[in-house]
Short mmCIF file of C-alpha atoms in Angstrom, two decimals:
data_model
loop_
_atom_site.label_atom_id
_atom_site.label_comp_id
_atom_site.label_asym_id
_atom_site.label_seq_id
_atom_site.Cartn_x
_atom_site.Cartn_y
_atom_site.Cartn_z
CA MET A 809 3.36 117.53 -16.62
CA LYS A 810 5.69 117.62 -13.71
CA ILE A 811 2.93 116.24 -11.52
CA ASN A 812 2.42 113.23 -13.77
CA GLU A 813 6.14 112.57 -13.85
CA LEU A 814 6.35 112.61 -10.00
CA LYS A 815 3.51 110.08 -9.73
CA ILE A 816 5.27 107.83 -12.28
CA ASN A 817 8.57 108.13 -10.45
CA ARG A 818 6.92 107.23 -7.17
CA MET A 819 5.16 104.22 -8.78
CA VAL A 820 8.55 102.91 -10.04
CA TRP A 821 9.92 102.94 -6.53
CA ILE A 822 7.02 100.93 -4.92
CA PRO A 823 7.79 97.60 -6.84
CA ALA A 824 11.49 98.13 -6.36
CA ILE A 825 11.04 98.58 -2.47
CA CYS A 826 8.77 95.49 -2.37
CA LEU A 827 11.33 93.42 -4.32
CA ILE A 828 14.09 94.50 -1.96
CA ILE A 829 11.96 93.68 1.17
CA LEU A 830 11.02 90.32 -0.23
CA SER A 831 14.57 89.39 -1.17
CA VAL A 832 15.86 90.38 2.30
CA SER A 833 13.14 88.51 4.21
CA CYS A 834 13.69 85.24 2.22
CA ASP A 835 16.13 82.87 3.85
CA ILE A 836 18.05 80.82 1.37
CA ALA A 837 18.73 77.43 2.91
CA THR A 838 21.39 75.23 1.45
CA GLU A 839 20.58 71.57 1.48
CA PRO A 840 23.01 69.39 3.50
CA GLU A 841 25.15 67.13 1.58
CA ILE A 842 24.15 63.44 1.76
CA GLU A 843 26.97 61.15 2.27
CA GLY A 844 27.06 57.67 0.88
CA PRO A 845 25.71 54.67 2.80
CA THR A 846 27.40 53.77 6.04
CA GLN A 847 27.89 50.27 7.58
CA VAL A 848 26.09 49.67 10.77
CA GLU A 849 27.09 46.80 13.06
CA ALA A 850 24.26 44.70 14.47
CA LYS A 851 24.33 44.53 18.15
CA GLN A 852 22.02 41.53 18.16
CA SER A 853 21.21 38.92 15.63
CA ILE A 854 17.57 38.68 14.56
CA GLY A 855 16.11 35.19 14.47
CA PRO A 856 13.35 32.99 15.96
CA SER A 857 14.86 33.15 19.40
CA ASN A 858 14.40 36.92 19.47
CA ILE A 859 10.74 36.93 18.55
CA LEU A 860 8.58 38.36 21.27
CA ALA A 861 5.41 36.53 21.84
CA ARG A 862 2.26 38.28 22.80
CA VAL A 863 0.36 36.59 25.67
CA ASN A 864 -3.33 37.14 26.30
CA ASN A 865 -5.31 35.24 28.90
CA VAL A 866 -4.69 32.02 30.69
CA ALA A 867 -5.85 28.63 29.49
CA LYS A 868 -7.73 26.04 31.56
CA ASP A 869 -4.51 24.26 32.51
CA GLY A 870 -3.10 27.48 33.99
CA ASN A 871 -0.69 28.17 31.28
CA GLU A 872 -0.73 31.36 29.17
CA ILE A 873 -2.31 31.54 25.68
CA PHE A 874 -0.03 33.02 23.04
CA ASP A 875 -1.24 34.94 20.04
CA VAL A 876 2.01 34.80 18.27
CA THR A 877 4.55 31.98 18.48
CA GLU A 878 7.78 30.89 16.82
CA VAL A 879 6.12 27.78 15.47
CA GLN A 880 2.41 28.00 14.80
CA PRO A 881 0.00 25.05 15.44
CA ILE A 882 -0.47 22.74 12.46
CA PRO A 883 -3.60 20.77 11.73
CA PRO A 884 -3.28 17.11 10.76
CA GLY A 885 -2.08 17.04 7.10
CA GLY A 886 -1.16 20.75 7.25
CA MET A 887 -3.41 23.42 5.74
CA ALA A 888 -4.21 21.11 2.79
CA GLY A 889 -5.47 18.56 5.33
CA TRP A 890 -7.41 21.21 7.11
CA ASN A 891 -9.18 22.20 3.88
CA ASP A 892 -9.96 18.49 3.15
CA TYR A 893 -11.36 18.17 6.68
CA LEU A 894 -13.57 21.20 6.12
CA LYS A 895 -14.88 19.88 2.72
CA ALA A 896 -15.71 16.61 4.22
CA ASN A 897 -17.32 17.85 7.41
CA VAL A 898 -19.03 21.22 6.76
CA THR A 899 -22.67 20.93 6.00
CA TYR A 900 -24.21 24.03 4.37
CA PRO A 901 -27.01 25.15 6.68
CA ALA A 902 -30.56 24.84 5.18
CA GLU A 903 -31.48 28.29 6.52
CA ALA A 904 -28.46 29.85 4.81
CA LYS A 905 -29.29 28.04 1.55
CA SER A 906 -32.89 29.19 1.53
CA MET A 907 -31.90 32.81 2.28
CA GLY A 908 -28.98 32.70 -0.23
CA ILE A 909 -26.42 33.57 2.38
CA GLU A 910 -22.79 33.33 1.42
CA GLY A 911 -19.72 34.58 2.99
CA THR A 912 -16.73 33.95 5.32
CA VAL A 913 -17.02 33.08 9.00
CA ILE A 914 -13.90 33.98 11.04
CA VAL A 915 -13.46 31.50 13.93
CA VAL A 916 -11.15 32.15 16.87
CA PHE A 917 -10.04 29.18 18.96
CA VAL A 918 -7.23 27.86 21.18
CA VAL A 919 -4.97 24.99 20.28
CA ASN A 920 -3.97 23.65 23.66
CA SER A 921 -0.53 22.23 24.43
CA ASP A 922 -1.98 18.65 24.04
CA GLY A 923 -3.18 19.56 20.49
CA SER A 924 -6.92 19.73 21.34
CA VAL A 925 -9.04 22.53 20.32
CA SER A 926 -11.01 24.67 22.78
CA ASN A 927 -12.93 27.96 23.27
CA PRO A 928 -14.11 28.38 19.69
CA GLU A 929 -15.73 31.76 19.18
CA ILE A 930 -17.11 33.68 16.16
CA LEU A 931 -14.99 36.75 15.42
CA ARG A 932 -17.11 37.63 12.33
CA GLY A 933 -20.17 35.72 11.29
CA ILE A 934 -22.68 35.76 8.42
CA GLY A 935 -25.77 34.24 10.18
CA GLY A 936 -28.27 31.75 8.74
CA GLY A 937 -26.83 28.99 10.81
CA ALA A 938 -23.38 29.20 9.19
CA ASP A 939 -21.78 30.55 12.41
CA GLU A 940 -23.00 27.57 14.47
CA GLU A 941 -21.82 25.11 11.78
CA ALA A 942 -18.33 26.70 11.79
CA LEU A 943 -18.23 26.41 15.59
CA ARG A 944 -19.31 22.79 15.38
CA VAL A 945 -16.73 21.76 12.79
CA VAL A 946 -13.87 23.54 14.68
CA GLN A 947 -14.91 22.04 18.03
CA ASN A 948 -14.96 18.53 16.61
CA SER A 949 -11.71 18.89 14.65
CA PRO A 950 -8.97 16.31 15.22
CA LYS A 951 -5.95 17.13 17.44
CA TRP A 952 -3.49 19.58 15.99
CA GLU A 953 0.29 19.64 16.34
CA PRO A 954 0.72 22.27 19.16
CA ALA A 955 2.60 25.59 18.86
CA MET A 956 6.10 26.05 20.17
CA GLN A 957 7.74 28.97 21.86
CA LYS A 958 11.37 28.90 22.96
CA ASP A 959 11.56 25.06 22.49
CA ARG A 960 8.54 24.38 24.68
CA ILE A 961 5.02 23.40 23.67
CA VAL A 962 2.45 26.20 24.45
CA ASN A 963 -1.19 27.07 24.02
CA CYS A 964 -1.88 29.26 21.02
CA ARG A 965 -4.85 31.28 19.81
CA MET A 966 -5.77 30.81 16.17
CA ARG A 967 -7.98 32.77 13.74
CA LEU A 968 -9.15 30.94 10.69
CA PRO A 969 -11.69 31.71 7.97
CA ILE A 970 -14.31 29.20 6.91
CA ARG A 971 -15.94 30.06 3.55
CA PHE A 972 -19.58 29.30 2.82
CA LYS A 973 -20.33 29.51 -0.96
CA LEU A 974 -23.40 28.35 -2.76
CA SER A 975 -22.55 26.56 -5.99
#
């Protein structure tokens, strides 16, 4: 019986030793106290004059082409006028109709400082003649009101969707 009692006594010590080792090895971290909100003084005001413009490429007239400007180009009549222009001038391609092609063509073009449109390209097309029709309509669009950056008229790259939907 003494042998069984010795084994039981040893077995009691094993979990106790494990518990002691575990509690010593754990590091109890206290969370730092969070103070209330603090006031921060602005070193510089944020407004249109602080907007940085991204410039990519150079236009035909030697001036840079901006991707982002303070004042974006505006089509005649605003975006509502642009939508009216598209409704009146886009012809659904016969090939796209016969193939049942629908979708959105994304056209990239430059609105020059004189308001004219140049360099139309397809960023994402749907085929079936819709891409060519979108290019034609954008190339033949009336003059836009040009973009402005730091109170000067600049060239600006635009990306616009043209939706083709069978009704």
